PDB file of C-alpha atoms in Angstrom:
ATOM      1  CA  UNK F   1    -121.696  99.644 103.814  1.00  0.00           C
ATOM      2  CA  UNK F   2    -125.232 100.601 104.573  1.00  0.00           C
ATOM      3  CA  UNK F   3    -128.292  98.321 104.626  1.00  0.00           C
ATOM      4  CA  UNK F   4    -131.678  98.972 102.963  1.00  0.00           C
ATOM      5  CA  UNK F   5    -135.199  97.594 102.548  1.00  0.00           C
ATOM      6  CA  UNK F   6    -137.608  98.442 100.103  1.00  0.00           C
ATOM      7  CA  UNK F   7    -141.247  97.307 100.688  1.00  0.00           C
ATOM      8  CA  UNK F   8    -143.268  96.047  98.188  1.00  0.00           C
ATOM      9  CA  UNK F   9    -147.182  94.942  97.724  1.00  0.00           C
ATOM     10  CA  UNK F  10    -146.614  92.841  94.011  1.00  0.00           C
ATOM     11  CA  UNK F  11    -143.603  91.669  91.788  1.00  0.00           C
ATOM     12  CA  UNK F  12    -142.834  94.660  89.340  1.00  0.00           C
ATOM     13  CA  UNK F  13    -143.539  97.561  92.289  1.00  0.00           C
ATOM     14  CA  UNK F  14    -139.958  96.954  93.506  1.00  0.00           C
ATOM     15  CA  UNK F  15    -138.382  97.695  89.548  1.00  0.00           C
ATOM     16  CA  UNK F  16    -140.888 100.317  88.850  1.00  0.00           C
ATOM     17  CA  UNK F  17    -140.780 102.392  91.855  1.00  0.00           C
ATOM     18  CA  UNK F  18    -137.866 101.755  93.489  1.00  0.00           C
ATOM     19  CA  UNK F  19    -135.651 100.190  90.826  1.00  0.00           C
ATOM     20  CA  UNK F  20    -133.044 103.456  90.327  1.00  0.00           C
ATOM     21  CA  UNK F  21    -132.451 103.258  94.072  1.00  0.00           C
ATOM     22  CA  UNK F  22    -131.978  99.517  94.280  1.00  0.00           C
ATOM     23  CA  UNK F  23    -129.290  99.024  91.719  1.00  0.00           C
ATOM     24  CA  UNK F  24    -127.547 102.246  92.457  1.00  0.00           C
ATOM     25  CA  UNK F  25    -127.358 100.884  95.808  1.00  0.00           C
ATOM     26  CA  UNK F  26    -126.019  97.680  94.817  1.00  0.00           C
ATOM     27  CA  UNK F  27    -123.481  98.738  92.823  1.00  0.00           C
ATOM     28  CA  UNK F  28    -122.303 100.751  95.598  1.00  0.00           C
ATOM     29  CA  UNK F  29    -121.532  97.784  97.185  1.00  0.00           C
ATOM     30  CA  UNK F  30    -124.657  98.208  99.534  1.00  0.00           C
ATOM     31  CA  UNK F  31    -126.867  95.248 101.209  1.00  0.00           C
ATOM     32  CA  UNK F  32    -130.093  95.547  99.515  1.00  0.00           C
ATOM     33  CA  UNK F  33    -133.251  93.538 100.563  1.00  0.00           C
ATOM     34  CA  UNK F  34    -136.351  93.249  99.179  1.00  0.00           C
ATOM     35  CA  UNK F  35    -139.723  92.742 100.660  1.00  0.00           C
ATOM     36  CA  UNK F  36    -142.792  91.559  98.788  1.00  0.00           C
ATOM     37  CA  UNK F  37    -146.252  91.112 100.185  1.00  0.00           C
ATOM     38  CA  UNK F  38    -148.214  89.444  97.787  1.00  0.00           C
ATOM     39  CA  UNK F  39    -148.248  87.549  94.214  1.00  0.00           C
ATOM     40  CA  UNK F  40    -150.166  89.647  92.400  1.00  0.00           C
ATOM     41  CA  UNK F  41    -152.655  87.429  91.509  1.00  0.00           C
ATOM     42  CA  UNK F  42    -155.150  90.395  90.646  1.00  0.00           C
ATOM     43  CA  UNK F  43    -152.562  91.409  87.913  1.00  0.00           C
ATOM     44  CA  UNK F  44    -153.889  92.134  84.313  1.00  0.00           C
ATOM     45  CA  UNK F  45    -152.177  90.167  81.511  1.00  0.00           C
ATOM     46  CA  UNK F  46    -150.603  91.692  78.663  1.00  0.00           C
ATOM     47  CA  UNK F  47    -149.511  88.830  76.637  1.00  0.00           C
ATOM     48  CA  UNK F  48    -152.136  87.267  74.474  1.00  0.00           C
ATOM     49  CA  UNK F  49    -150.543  83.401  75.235  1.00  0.00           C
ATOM     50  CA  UNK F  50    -150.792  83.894  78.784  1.00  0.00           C
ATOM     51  CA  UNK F  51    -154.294  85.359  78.915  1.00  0.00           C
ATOM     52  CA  UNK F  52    -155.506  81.885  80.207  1.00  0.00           C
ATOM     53  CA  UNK F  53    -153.516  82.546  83.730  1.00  0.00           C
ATOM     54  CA  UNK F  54    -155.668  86.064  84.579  1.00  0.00           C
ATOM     55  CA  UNK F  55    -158.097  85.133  87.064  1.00  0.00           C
ATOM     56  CA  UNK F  56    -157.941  81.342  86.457  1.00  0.00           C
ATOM     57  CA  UNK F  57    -158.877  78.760  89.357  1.00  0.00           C
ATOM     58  CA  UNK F  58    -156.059  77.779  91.302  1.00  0.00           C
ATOM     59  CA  UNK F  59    -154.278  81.289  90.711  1.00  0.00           C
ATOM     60  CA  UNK F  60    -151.837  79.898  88.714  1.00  0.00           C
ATOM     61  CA  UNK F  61    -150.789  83.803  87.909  1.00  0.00           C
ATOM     62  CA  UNK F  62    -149.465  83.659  91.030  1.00  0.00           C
ATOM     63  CA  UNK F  63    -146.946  80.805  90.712  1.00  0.00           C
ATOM     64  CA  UNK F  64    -146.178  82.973  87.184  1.00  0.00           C
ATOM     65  CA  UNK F  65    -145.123  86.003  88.850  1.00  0.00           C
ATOM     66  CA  UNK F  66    -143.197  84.610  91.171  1.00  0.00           C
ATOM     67  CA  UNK F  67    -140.875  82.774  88.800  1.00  0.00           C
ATOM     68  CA  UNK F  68    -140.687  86.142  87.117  1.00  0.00           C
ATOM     69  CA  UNK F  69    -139.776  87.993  90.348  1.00  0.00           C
ATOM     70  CA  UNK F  70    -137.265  85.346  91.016  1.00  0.00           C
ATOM     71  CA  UNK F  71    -135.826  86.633  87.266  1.00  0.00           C
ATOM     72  CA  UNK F  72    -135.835  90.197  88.115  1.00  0.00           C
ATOM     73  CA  UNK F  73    -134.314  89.748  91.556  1.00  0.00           C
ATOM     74  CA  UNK F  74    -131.509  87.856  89.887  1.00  0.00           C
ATOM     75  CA  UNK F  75    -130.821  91.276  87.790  1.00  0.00           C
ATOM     76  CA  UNK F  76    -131.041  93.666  90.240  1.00  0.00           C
ATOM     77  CA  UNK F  77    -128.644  91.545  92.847  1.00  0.00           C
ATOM     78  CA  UNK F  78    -131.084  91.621  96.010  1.00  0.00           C
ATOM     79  CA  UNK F  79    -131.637  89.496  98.908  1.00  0.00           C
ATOM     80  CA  UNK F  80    -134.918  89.174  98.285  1.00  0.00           C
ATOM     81  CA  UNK F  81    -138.111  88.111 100.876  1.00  0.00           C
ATOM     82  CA  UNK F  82    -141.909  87.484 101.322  1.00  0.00           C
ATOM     83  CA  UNK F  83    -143.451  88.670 104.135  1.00  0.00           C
ATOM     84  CA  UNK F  84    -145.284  86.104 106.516  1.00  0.00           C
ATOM     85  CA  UNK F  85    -143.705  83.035 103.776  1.00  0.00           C
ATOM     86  CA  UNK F  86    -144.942  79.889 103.808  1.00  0.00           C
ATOM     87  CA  UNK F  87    -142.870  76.896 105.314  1.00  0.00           C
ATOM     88  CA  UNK F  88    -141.629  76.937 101.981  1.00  0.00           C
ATOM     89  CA  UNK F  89    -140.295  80.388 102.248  1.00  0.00           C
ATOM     90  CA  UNK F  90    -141.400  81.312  98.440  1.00  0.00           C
ATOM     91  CA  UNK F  91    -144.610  82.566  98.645  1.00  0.00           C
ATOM     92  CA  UNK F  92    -146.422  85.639 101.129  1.00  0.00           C
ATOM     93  CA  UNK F  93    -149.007  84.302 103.464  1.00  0.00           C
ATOM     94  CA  UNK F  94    -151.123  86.989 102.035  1.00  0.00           C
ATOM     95  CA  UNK F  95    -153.237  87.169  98.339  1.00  0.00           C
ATOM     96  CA  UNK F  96    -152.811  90.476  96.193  1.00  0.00           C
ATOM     97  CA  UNK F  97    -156.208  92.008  97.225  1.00  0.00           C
ATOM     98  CA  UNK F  98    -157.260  93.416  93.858  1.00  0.00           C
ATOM     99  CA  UNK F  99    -158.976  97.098  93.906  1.00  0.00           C
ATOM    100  CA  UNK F 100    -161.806  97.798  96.468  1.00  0.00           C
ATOM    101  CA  UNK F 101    -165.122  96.874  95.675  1.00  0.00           C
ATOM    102  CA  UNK F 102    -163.629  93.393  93.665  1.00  0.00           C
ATOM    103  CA  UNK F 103    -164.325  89.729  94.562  1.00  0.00           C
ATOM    104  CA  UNK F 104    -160.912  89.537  95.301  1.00  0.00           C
ATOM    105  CA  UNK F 105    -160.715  92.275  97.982  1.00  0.00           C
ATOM    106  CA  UNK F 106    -163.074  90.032  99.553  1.00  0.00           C
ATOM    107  CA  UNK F 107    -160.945  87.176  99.744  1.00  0.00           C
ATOM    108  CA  UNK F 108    -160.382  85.309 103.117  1.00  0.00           C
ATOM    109  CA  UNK F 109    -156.590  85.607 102.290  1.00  0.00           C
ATOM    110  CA  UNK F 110    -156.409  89.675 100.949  1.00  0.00           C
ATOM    111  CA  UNK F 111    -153.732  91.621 101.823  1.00  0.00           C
ATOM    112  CA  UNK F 112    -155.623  94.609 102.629  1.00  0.00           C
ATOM    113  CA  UNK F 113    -158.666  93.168 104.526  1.00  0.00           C
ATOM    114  CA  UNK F 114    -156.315  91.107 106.793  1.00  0.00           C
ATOM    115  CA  UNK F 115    -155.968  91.628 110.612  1.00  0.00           C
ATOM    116  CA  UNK F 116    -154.210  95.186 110.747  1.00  0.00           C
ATOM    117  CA  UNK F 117    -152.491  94.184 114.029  1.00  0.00           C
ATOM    118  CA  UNK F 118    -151.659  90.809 112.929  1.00  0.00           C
ATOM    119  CA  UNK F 119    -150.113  92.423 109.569  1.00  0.00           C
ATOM    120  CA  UNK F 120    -148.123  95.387 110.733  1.00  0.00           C
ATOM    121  CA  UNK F 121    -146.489  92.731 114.008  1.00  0.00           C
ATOM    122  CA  UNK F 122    -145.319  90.326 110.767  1.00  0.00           C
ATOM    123  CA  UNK F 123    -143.907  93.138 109.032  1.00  0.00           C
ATOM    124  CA  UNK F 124    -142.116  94.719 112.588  1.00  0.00           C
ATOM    125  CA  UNK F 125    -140.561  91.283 112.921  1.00  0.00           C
ATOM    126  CA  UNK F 126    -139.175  91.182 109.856  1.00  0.00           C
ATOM    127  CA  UNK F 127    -138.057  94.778 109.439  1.00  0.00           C
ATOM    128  CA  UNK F 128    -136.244  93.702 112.966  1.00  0.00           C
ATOM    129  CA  UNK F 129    -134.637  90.893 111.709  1.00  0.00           C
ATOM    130  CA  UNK F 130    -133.225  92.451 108.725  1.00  0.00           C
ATOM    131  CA  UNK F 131    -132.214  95.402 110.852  1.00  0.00           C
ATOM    132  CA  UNK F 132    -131.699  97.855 108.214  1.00  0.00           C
ATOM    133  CA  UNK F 133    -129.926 101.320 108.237  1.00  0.00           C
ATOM    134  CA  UNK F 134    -132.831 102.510 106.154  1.00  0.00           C
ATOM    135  CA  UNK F 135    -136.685 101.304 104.685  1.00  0.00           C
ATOM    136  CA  UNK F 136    -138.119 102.141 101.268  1.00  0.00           C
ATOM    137  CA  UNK F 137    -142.175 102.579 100.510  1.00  0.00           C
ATOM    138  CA  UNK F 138    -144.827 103.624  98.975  1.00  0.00           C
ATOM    139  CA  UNK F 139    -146.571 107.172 100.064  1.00  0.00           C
ATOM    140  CA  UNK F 140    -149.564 107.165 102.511  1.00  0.00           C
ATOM    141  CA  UNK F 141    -151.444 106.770  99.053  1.00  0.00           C
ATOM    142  CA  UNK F 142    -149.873 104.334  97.466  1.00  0.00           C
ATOM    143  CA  UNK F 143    -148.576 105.980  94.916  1.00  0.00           C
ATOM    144  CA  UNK F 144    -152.259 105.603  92.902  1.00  0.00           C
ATOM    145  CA  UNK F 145    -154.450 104.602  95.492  1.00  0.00           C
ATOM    146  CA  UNK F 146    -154.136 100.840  95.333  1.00  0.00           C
ATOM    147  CA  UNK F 147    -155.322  98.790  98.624  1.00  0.00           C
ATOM    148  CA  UNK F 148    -152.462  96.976  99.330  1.00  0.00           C
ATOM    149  CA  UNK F 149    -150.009  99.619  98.747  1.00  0.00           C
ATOM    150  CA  UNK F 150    -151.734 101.685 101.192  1.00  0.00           C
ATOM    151  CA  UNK F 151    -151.674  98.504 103.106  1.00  0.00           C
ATOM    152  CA  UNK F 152    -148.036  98.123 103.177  1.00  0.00           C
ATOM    153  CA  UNK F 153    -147.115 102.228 104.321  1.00  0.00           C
ATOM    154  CA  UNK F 154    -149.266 102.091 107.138  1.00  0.00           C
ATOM    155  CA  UNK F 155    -147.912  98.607 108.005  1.00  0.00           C
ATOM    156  CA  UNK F 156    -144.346  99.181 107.367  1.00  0.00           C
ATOM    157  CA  UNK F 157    -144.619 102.798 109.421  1.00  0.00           C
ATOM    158  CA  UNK F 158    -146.295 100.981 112.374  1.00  0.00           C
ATOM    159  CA  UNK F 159    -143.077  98.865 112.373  1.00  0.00           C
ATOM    160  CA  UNK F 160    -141.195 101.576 112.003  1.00  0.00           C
ATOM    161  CA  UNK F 161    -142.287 103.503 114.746  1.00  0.00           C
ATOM    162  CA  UNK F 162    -142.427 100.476 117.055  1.00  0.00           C
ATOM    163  CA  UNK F 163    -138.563  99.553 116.545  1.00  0.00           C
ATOM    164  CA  UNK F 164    -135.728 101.544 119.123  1.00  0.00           C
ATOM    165  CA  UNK F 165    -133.622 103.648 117.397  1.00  0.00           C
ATOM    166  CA  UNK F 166    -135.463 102.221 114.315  1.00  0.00           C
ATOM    167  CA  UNK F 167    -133.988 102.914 110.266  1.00  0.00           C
ATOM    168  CA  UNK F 168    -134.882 105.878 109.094  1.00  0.00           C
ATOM    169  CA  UNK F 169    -138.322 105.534 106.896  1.00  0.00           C
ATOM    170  CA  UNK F 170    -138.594 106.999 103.298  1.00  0.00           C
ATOM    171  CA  UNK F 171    -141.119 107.030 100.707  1.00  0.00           C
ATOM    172  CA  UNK F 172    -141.482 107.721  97.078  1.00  0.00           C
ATOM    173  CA  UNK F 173    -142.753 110.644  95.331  1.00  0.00           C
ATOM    174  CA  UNK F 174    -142.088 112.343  92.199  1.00  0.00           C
ATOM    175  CA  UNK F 175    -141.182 116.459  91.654  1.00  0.00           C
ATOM    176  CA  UNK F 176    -143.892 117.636  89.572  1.00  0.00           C
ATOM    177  CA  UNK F 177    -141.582 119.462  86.931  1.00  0.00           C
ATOM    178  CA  UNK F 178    -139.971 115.960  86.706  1.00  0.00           C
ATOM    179  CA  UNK F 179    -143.304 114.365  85.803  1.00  0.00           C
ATOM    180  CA  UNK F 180    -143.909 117.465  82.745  1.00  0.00           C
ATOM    181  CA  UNK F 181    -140.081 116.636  81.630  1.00  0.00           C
ATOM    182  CA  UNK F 182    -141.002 112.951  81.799  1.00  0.00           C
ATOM    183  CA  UNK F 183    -144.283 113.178  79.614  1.00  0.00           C
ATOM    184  CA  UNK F 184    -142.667 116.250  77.172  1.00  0.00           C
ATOM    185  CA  UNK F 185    -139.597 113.599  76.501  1.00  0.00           C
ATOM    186  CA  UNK F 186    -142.210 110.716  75.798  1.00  0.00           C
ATOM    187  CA  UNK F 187    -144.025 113.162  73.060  1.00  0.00           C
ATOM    188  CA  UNK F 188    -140.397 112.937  71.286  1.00  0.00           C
ATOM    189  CA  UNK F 189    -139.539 109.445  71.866  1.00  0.00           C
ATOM    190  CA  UNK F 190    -142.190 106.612  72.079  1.00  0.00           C
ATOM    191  CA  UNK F 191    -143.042 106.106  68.176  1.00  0.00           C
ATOM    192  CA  UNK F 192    -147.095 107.144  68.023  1.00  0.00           C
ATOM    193  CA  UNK F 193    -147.294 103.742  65.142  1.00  0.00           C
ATOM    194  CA  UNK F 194    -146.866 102.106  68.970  1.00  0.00           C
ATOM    195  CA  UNK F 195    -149.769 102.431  69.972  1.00  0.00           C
ATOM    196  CA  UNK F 196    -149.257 103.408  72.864  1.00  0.00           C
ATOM    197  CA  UNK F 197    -151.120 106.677  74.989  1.00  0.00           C
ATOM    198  CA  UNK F 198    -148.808 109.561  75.967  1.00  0.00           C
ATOM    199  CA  UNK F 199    -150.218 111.724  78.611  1.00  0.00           C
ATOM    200  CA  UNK F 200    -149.821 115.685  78.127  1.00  0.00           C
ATOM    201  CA  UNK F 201    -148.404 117.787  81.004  1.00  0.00           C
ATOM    202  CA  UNK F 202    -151.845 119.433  81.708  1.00  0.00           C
ATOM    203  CA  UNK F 203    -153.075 115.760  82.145  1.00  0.00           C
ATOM    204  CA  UNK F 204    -153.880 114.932  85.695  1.00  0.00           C
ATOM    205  CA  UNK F 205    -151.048 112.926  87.583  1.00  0.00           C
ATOM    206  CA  UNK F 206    -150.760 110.376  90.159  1.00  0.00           C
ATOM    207  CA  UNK F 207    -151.050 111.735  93.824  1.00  0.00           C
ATOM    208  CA  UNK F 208    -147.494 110.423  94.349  1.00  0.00           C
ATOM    209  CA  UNK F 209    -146.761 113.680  92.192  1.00  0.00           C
ATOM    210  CA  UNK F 210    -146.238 116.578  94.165  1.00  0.00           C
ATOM    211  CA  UNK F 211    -145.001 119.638  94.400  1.00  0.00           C
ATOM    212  CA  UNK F 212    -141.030 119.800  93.925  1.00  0.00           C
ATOM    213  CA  UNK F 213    -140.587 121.293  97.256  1.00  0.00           C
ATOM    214  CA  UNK F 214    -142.010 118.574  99.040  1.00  0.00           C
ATOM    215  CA  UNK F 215    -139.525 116.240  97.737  1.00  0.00           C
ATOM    216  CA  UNK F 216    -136.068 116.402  99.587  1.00  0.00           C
ATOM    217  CA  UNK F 217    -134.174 113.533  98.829  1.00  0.00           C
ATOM    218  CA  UNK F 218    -133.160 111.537  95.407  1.00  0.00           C
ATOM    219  CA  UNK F 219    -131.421 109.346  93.616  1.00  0.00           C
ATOM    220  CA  UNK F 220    -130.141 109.777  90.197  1.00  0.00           C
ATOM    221  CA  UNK F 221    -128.402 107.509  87.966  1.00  0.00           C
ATOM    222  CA  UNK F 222    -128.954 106.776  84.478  1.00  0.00           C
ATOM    223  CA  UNK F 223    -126.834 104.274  84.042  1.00  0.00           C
ATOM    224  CA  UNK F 224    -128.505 101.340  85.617  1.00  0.00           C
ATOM    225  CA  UNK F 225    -131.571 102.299  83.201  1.00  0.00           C
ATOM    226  CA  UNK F 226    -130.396  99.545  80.945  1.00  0.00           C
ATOM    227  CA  UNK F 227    -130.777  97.133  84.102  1.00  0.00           C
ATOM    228  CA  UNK F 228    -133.552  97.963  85.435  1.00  0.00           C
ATOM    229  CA  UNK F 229    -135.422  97.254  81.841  1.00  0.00           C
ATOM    230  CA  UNK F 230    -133.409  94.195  81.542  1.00  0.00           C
ATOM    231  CA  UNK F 231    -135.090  93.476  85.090  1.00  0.00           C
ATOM    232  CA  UNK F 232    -138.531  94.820  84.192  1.00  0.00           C
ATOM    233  CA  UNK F 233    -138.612  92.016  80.889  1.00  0.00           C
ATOM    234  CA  UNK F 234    -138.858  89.556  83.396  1.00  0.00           C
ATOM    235  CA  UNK F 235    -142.133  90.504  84.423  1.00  0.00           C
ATOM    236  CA  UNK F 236    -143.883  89.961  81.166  1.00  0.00           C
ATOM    237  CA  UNK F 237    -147.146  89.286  82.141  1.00  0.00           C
ATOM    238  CA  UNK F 238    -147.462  93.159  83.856  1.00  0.00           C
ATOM    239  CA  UNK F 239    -145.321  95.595  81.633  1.00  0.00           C
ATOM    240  CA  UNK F 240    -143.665  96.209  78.010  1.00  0.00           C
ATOM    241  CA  UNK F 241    -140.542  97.655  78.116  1.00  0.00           C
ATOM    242  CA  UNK F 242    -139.805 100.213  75.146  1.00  0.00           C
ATOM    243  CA  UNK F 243    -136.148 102.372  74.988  1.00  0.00           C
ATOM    244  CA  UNK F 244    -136.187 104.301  77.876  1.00  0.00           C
ATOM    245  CA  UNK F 245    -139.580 104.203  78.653  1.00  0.00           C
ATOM    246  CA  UNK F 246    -142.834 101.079  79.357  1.00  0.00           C
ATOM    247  CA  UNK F 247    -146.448 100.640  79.690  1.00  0.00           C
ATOM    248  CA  UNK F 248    -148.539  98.347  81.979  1.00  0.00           C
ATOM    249  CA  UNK F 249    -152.152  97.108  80.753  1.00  0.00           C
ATOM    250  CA  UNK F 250    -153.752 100.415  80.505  1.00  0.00           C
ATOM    251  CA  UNK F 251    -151.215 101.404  77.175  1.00  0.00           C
ATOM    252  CA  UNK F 252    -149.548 104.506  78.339  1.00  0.00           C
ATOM    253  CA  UNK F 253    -146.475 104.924  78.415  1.00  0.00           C
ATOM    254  CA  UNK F 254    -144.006 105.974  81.220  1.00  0.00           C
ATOM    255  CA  UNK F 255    -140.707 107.061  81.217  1.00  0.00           C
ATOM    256  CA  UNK F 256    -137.942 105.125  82.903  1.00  0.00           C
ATOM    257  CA  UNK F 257    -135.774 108.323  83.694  1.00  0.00           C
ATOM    258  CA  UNK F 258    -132.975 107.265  86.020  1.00  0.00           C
ATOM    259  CA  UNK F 259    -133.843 109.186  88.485  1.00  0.00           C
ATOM    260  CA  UNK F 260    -136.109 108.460  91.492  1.00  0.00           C
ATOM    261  CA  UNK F 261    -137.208 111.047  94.430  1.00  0.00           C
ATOM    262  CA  UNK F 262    -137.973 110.469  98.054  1.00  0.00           C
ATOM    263  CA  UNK F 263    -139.105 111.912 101.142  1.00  0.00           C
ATOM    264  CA  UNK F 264    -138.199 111.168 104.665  1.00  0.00           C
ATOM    265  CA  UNK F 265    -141.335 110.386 106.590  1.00  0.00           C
ATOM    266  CA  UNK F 266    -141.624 110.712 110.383  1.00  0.00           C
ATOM    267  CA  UNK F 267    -143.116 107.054 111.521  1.00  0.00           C
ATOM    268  CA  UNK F 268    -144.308 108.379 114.792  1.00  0.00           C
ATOM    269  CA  UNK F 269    -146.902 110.698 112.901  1.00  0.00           C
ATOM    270  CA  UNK F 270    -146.851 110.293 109.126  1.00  0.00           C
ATOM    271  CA  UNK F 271    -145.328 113.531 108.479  1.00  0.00           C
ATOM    272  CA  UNK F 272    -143.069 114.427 105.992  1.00  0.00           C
ATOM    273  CA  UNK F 273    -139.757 115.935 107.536  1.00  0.00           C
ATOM    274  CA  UNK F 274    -138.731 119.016 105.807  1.00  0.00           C
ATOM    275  CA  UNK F 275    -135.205 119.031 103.188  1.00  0.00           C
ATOM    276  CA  UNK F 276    -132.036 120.916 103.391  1.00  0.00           C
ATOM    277  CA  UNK F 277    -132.890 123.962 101.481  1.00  0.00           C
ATOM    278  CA  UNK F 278    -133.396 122.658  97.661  1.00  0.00           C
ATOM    279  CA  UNK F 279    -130.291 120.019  97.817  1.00  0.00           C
ATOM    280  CA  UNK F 280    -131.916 116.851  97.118  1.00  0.00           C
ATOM    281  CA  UNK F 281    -129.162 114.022  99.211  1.00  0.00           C
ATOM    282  CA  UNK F 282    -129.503 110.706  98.476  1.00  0.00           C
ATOM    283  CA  UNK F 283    -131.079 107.636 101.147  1.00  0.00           C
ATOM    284  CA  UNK F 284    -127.662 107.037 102.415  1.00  0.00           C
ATOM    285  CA  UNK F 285    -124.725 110.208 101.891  1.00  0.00           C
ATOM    286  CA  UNK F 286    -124.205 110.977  98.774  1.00  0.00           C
ATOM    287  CA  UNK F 287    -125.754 114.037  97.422  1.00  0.00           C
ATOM    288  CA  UNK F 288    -127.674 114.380  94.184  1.00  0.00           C
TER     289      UNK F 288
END
């Protein structure tokens, strides 16, 4: 039995990004953690009934999004944590930081502004006290550029690096001919009477997509997909789930493949270590 940590900077990143990997992993019989570093109290609000909790005083969002985290951690089997929690041990000591340039990145509590030092010792402690075989995060840019997700790599590879004979450190990116097949099979299958925006392939993509070469490692399973959405309900305020396929706040939709791919990241430096040749193993042994 292996042990893994994925790293988180809101509820839904850990069923979005990493939620393939997680429940493949658990029903492997795996010891999964998660680790989330704020409540997302910047999040944008989907439902019209619970418009009232975006940006309200008190940031009652946050108390919100962590009952629905508590929901989607229950699906996907996890030990779950908060990084730097309260006495209480169910809330972060640090506030979702918003984008740069918002009131709320100015925040005396923000993830992102916070003592660098102070943040990335926190997050070596508890990497060290979960002591797992391997850790799971976002890309040196966050997958889209968010604050705190840039936040959490360079945290979460400080700790890395800092640990003796630490886990070995992955993070997530996406093969670029994945992301065409991804946005050709949403042409066929999200209804257009939706609503909802379906990027063409000649679109421009995250930076998280990259060129399939640079990806060496993945996991692939389609059959927790039905999970994972079953998970990713729970977190109503943030995302619609659709068959096969969701949208956040902006309306486009993304597909929910099955598949998720990775790259093993030297802590020491930030590089990424090169694959086996075009075999793609998985985060633990087995090959896909």
């Amino acid at each position: 039995m292996s042990r893994l940590l994925f790293v988180h900077a809101h509820p839904d990143d850990e069923t979005l990004a990493t939620g393939v990997a997680i429940l493949h992993h658990v029903a492997r019989g795996d010891d999964v953690h998660v680790l989330t570093c704020t409540l997302g109290e910047e999040g944008e609000v989907i439902p019209a009934e619970l418009a009232h909790l975006e940006g309200a005083a008190g940031d009652p969002l946050a108390e919100h999004r962590r009952g629905e985290l508590a929901g989607a951690v229950s699906v996907l089997g996890v030990t779950h944590h908060y990084l730097g929690a309260h006495a209480d041990g169910e809330r972060p000591a640090y506030r979702d930081s918003g984008m740069v340039g918002s009131v709320a990145f100015e925040h005396p509590r923000a993830f992102a502004g916070a003592d660098f030092l102070e943040v990335a010792e926190l997050m070596r402690s508890t990497v060290s006290e979960i002591a797992p075989d391997v850790v799971v995060t976002y890309d040196s840019e966050g997958g889209y550029g968010h604050p705190d997700h840039i936040r959490v790599h360079d945290a979460v590879r400080a700790a890395v690096a800092e640990l003796p004979a630490g886990p070995a450190l992955f993070v997530v990116l996406t093969p670029r001919s994945w992301a065409v097949e991804d946005r050709e099979w949403l042409a066929a299958h999200v209804p257009r009477e939706t609503g909802y925006a379906v990027p063409s392939p000649s679109e421009p993509m995250a930076p998280s997509v990259v060129d399939d070469a640079t990806v060496t490692h993945a996991v692939v399973d389609p059959e927790v997909v039905p999970r994972q959405e079953q998970a990713l309900r729970f977190h109503e305020t943030q995302v619609v789930v659709g068959d096969g396929w969701f949208a956040l706040s902006n309306n486009v939709a993304a597909r929910l493949a099955g598949r998720e791919g990775y790259s093993l990241m030297d802590p020491s430096t930030g590089a990424l270590l090169p694959g086996g040749g075009g075999r793609r193993p998985g985060l633990v042994e087995d090959a896909r």
